[in-house]
Coordinates of C-alpha atoms in Angstrom, one line a residue:
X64 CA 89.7 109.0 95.4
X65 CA 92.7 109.4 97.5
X66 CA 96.3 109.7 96.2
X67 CA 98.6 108.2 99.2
X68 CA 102.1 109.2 97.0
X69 CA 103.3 111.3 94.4
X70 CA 105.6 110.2 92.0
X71 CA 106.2 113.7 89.9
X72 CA 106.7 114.5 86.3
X73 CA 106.8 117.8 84.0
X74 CA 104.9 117.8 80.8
X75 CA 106.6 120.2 78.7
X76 CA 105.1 124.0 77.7
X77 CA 102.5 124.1 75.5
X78 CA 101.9 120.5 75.7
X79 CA 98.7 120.3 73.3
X80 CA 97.2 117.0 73.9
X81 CA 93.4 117.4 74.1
X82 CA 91.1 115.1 76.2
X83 CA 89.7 113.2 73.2
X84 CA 93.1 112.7 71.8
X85 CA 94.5 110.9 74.9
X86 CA 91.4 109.0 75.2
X87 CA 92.3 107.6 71.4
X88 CA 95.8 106.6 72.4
X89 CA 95.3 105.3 75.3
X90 CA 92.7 102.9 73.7
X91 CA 95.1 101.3 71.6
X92 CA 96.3 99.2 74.4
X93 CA 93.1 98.6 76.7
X94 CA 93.3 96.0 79.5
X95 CA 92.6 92.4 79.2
X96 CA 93.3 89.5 81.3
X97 CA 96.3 87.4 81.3
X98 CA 96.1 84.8 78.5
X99 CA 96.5 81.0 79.2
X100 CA 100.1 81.3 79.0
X101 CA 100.5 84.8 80.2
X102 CA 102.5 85.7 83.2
X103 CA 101.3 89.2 83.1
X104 CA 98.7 91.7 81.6
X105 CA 98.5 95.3 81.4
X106 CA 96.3 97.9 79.9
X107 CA 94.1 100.8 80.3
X108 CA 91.0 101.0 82.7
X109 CA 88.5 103.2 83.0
X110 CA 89.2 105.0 86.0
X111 CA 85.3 105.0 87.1
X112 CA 84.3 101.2 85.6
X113 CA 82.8 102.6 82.6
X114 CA 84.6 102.9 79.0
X115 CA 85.6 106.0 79.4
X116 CA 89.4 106.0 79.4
X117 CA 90.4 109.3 80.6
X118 CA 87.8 111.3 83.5
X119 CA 87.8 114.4 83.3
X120 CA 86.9 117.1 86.7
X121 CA 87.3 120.5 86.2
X122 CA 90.0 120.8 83.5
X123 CA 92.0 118.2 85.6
X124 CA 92.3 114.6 84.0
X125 CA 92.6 111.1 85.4
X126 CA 94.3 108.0 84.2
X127 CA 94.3 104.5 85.7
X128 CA 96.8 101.3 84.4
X129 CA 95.6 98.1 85.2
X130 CA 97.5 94.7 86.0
X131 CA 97.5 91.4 86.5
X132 CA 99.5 89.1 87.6
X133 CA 99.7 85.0 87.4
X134 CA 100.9 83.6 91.3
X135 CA 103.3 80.7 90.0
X136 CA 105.7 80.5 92.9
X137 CA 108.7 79.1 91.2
X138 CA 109.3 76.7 94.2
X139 CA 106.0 74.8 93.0
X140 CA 107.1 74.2 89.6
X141 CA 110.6 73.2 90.8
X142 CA 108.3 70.8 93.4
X143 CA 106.2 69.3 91.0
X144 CA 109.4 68.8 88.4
X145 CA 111.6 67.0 90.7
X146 CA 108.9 64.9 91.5
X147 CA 108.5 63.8 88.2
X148 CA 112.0 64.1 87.6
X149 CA 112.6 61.5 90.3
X150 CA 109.5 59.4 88.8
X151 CA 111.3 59.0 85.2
X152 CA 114.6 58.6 87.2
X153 CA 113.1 55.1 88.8
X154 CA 111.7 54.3 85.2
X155 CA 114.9 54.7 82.9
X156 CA 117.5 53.8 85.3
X157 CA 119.3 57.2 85.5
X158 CA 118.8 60.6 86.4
X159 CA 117.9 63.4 84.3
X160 CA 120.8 65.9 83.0
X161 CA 120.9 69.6 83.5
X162 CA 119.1 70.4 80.3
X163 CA 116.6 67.7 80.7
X164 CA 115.5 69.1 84.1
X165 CA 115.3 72.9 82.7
X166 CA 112.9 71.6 79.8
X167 CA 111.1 69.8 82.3
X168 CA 110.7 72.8 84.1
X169 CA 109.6 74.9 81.3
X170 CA 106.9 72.1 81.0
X171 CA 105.6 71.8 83.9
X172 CA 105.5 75.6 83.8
X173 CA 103.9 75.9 80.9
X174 CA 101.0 73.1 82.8
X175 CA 100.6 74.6 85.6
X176 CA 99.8 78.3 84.1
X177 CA 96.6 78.1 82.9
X178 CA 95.5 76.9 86.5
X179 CA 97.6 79.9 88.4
X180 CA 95.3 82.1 90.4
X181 CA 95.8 85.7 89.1
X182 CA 96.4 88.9 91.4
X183 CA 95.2 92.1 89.8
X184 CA 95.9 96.2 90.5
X185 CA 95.7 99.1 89.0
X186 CA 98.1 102.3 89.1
X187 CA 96.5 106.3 89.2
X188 CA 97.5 109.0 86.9
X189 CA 96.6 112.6 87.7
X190 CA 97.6 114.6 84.7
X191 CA 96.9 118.6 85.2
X192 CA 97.4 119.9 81.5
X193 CA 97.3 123.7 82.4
X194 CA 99.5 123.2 85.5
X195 CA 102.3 121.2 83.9
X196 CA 102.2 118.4 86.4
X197 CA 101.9 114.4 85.9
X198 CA 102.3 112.4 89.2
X199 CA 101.5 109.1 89.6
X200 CA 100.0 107.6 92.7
X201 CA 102.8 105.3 93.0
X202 CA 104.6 104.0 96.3
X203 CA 108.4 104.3 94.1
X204 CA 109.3 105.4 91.4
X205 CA 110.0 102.1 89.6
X206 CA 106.5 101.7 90.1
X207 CA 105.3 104.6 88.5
X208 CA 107.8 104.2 85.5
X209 CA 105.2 100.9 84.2
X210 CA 102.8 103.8 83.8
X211 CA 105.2 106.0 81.8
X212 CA 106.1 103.0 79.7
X213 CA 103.1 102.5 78.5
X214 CA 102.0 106.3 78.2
X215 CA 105.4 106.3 75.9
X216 CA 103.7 102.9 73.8
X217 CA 100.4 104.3 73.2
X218 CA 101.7 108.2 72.7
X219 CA 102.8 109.8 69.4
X220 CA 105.1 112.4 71.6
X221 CA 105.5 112.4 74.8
X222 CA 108.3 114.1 76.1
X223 CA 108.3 114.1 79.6
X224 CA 110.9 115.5 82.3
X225 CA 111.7 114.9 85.7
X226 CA 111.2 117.6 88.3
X227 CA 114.3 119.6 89.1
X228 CA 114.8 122.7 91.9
X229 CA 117.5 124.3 92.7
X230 CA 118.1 123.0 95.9
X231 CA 118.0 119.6 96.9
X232 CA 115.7 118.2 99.3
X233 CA 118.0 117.0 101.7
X234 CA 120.0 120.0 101.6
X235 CA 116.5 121.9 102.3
X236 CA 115.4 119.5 104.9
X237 CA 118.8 119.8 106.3
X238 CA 118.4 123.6 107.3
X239 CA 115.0 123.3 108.4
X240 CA 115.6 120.6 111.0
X241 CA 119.1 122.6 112.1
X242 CA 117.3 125.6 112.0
X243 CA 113.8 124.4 113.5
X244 CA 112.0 126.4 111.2
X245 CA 110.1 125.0 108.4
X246 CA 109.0 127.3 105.0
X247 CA 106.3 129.9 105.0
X248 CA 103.7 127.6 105.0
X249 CA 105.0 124.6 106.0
X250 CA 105.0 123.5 109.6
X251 CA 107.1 120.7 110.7
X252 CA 105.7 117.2 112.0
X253 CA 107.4 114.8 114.1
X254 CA 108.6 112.0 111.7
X255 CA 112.5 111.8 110.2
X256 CA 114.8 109.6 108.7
X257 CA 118.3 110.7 109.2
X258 CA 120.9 108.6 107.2
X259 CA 124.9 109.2 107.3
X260 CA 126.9 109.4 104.0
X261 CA 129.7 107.0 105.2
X262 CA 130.0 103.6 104.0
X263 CA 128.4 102.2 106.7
X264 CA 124.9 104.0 105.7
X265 CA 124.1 104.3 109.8
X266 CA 120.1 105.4 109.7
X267 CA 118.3 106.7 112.7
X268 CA 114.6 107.2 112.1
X269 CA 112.1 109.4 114.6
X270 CA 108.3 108.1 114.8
X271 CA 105.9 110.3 116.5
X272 CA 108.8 112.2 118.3
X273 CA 109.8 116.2 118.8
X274 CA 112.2 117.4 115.9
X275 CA 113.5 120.2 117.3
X276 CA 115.5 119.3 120.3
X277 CA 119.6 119.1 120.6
X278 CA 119.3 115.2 119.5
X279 CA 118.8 116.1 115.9
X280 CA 121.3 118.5 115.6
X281 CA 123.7 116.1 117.1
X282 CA 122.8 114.1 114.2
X283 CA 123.1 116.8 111.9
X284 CA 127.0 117.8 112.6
X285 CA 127.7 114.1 113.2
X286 CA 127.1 114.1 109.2
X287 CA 123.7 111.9 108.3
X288 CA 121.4 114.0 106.1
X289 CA 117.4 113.8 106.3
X290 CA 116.6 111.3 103.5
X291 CA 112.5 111.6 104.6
X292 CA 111.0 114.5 106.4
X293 CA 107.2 114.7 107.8
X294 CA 105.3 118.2 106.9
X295 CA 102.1 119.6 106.9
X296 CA 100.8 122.2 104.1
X297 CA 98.3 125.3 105.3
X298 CA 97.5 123.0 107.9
X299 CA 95.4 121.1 105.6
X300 CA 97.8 118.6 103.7
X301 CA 100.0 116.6 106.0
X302 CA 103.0 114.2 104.3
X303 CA 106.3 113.1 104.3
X304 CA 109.3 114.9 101.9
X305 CA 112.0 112.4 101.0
X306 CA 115.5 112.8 99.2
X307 CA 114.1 111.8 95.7
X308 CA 111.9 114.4 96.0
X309 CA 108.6 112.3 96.3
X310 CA 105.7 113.2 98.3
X311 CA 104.5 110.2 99.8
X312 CA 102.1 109.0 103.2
X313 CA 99.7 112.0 102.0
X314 CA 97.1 112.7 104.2
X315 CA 94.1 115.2 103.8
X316 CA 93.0 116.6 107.2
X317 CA 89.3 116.6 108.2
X318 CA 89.4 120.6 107.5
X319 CA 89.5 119.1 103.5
X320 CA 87.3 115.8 103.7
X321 CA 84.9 117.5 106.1
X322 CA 83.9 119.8 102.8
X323 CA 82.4 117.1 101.1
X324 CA 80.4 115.1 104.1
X325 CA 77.2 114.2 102.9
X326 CA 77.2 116.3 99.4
X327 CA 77.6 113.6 97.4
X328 CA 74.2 112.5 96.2
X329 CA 75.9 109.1 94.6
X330 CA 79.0 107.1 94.8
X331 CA 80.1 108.7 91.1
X332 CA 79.3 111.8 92.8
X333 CA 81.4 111.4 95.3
X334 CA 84.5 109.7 93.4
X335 CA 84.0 113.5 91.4
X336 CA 83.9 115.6 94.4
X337 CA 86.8 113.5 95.9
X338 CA 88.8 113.7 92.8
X339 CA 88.0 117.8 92.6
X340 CA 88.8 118.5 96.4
X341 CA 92.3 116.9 96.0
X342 CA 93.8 118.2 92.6
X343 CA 92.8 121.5 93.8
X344 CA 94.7 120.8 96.9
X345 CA 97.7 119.2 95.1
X346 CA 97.2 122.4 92.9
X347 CA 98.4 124.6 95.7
X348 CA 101.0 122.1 97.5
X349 CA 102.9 121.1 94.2
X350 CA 104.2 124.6 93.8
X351 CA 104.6 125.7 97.4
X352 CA 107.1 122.7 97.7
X353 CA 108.8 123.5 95.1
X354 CA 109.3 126.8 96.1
X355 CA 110.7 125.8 99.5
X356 CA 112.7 124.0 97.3
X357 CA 114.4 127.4 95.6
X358 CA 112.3 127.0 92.5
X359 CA 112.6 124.8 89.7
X360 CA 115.9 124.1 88.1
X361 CA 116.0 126.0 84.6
X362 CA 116.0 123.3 82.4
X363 CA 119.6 124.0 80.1
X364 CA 119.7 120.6 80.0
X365 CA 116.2 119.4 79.1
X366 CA 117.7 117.1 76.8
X367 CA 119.8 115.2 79.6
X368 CA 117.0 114.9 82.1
X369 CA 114.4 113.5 79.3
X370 CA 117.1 110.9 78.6
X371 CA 117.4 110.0 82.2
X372 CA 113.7 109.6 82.1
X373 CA 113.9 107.1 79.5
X374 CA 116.7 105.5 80.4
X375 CA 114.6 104.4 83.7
X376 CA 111.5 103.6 81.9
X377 CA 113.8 100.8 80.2
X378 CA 114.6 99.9 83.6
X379 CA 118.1 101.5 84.0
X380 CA 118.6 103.5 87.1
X381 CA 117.8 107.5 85.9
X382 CA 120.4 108.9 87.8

């Protein structure tokens, strides 16, 4: 039980949700297969295989949002309709019109569905309630707004910000990489993305390579700004920062796994200890980041940034 990326949320002060009410709202909407005629399905799993909804280690809760999908490439079903298409063509002496063909491509749809092989996956949660923190173990963070969505279905009140600092990441990453000096804390790795703010969106990325030479900086006062920046945390956390303020390519260094190697009596055992070892260590990086980051924003306008948030769970762009 290893996030890879954190997509971050705030859950407001005093947010009094308890354990056993989440567990009831969640299972108002638990997962089940795709139907006959279902493109998708989505739902709540158990985040261990059993029916418990929401696990619980140490005060820290977890969440998992299962999918599945039906694999109907649309180029079959335009196959298989023009081929019958062609079939009742030869019969009736002319060609279907433009409305015919979409029906018969709703019904050959509708055929073939049933038969679809289905992909399934399922989407983390790690909710902290004394922290403050949500963050999903999401790759973007249109991916992690399908479990925010649904958290917003099953959920009375769930008001739910964005994370805000008062400095931006890029401008942050900016003066560390001019400045060759990360925060106290922080050290800096030896992947980049540098993009330029011109129209023609020029992008030079650095793999494996030294940071702190003149090449950089030439970079710098040629105008492109770090969009992603790689760090490691009290030498135990390694990952990469980007503009969005994501934290994603996570890596716990054998300093952190190595506590738990061969303490685990069972694999539920370990899935606990796993799940322990890293909120406690996301525990200490979440706020250390945004500290480098100048603190968090005072929210004046708490009202504007919980619209953006649902603005982008209807699938508008939040900002």
């Amino acid at each position: 039980m290893w996030f890879k990326n954190l997509q971050l949320y705030r859950l407001p002060a005093g947010w009094d949700m308890s354990i056993e009410k989440l567990e009831e709202q969640l299972a108002k909407k638990p997962f089940n297969p795709c139907g006959s005629q279902d493109m998708e399905s989505r739902g709540w799993l158990s985040p261990l295989g059993n029916e418990v909804l929401v696990h619980a280690v140490g005060g820290q809760w977890l969440i998992s949002l299962g999918f599945e999908h039906r694999l109907l490439p649309s180029s079959v079903v335009k196959q298989e309709a023009d081929e019958r298409a062609a079939e009742m063509a030869d019969q009736q002496g002319f060609k279907l019109g433009r409305k015919q063909m979409k029906d018969l491509r709703e019904q050959v749809a509708q055929e073939l569905m049933p038969r679809a092989f289905t992909r399934r996956r399922r989407l983390h949660a790690w909710i902290d309630p004394v922290g403050g923190w949500l963050a999903v173990d999401a790759p973007s963070q249109a991916r992690a707004e399908d479990v925010i969505e649904e958290l917003r279905h099953c959920l009375d009140s769930f008001p739910l910000t964005l994370v805000r600092t008062e400095r931006s990441p890029v401008s942050a990453m900016a003066d560390w990489l001019a400045g060759n000096e990360a925060p106290a804390g922080f050290s800096i790795d030896q992947d980049c993305e540098l993009r330029s703010v011109t129209e023609d969106k020029a992008a030079v990325r650095y793999v494996r390579h030294p940071l702190e030479g003149d090449e950089i900086k030439g970079h710098l006062e040629a105008g492109k700004l770090p969009t992603r920046l790689a760090l490691t945390f009290d030498d135990r956390v390694s990952f990469v920062l980007t503009d969005k303020l994501e934290i994603k390519r996570i890596d716990f260094l054998d300093v952190v796994r190595d506590q738990i190697d061969g303490q685990a009596e069972d694999e539920e055992a370990l899935f606990n200890a796993e799940f322990a070892l890293m909120t406690g260590e996301l525990g200490q990086l979440l706020p250390a980041v945004v500290e480098a980051l100048g603190g968090e924003l005072k929210q004046e306008a708490t009202t504007e940034i919980h619209s953006a948030v649902t603005k982008s769970a209807a699938g508008d762009p939040p900002f």
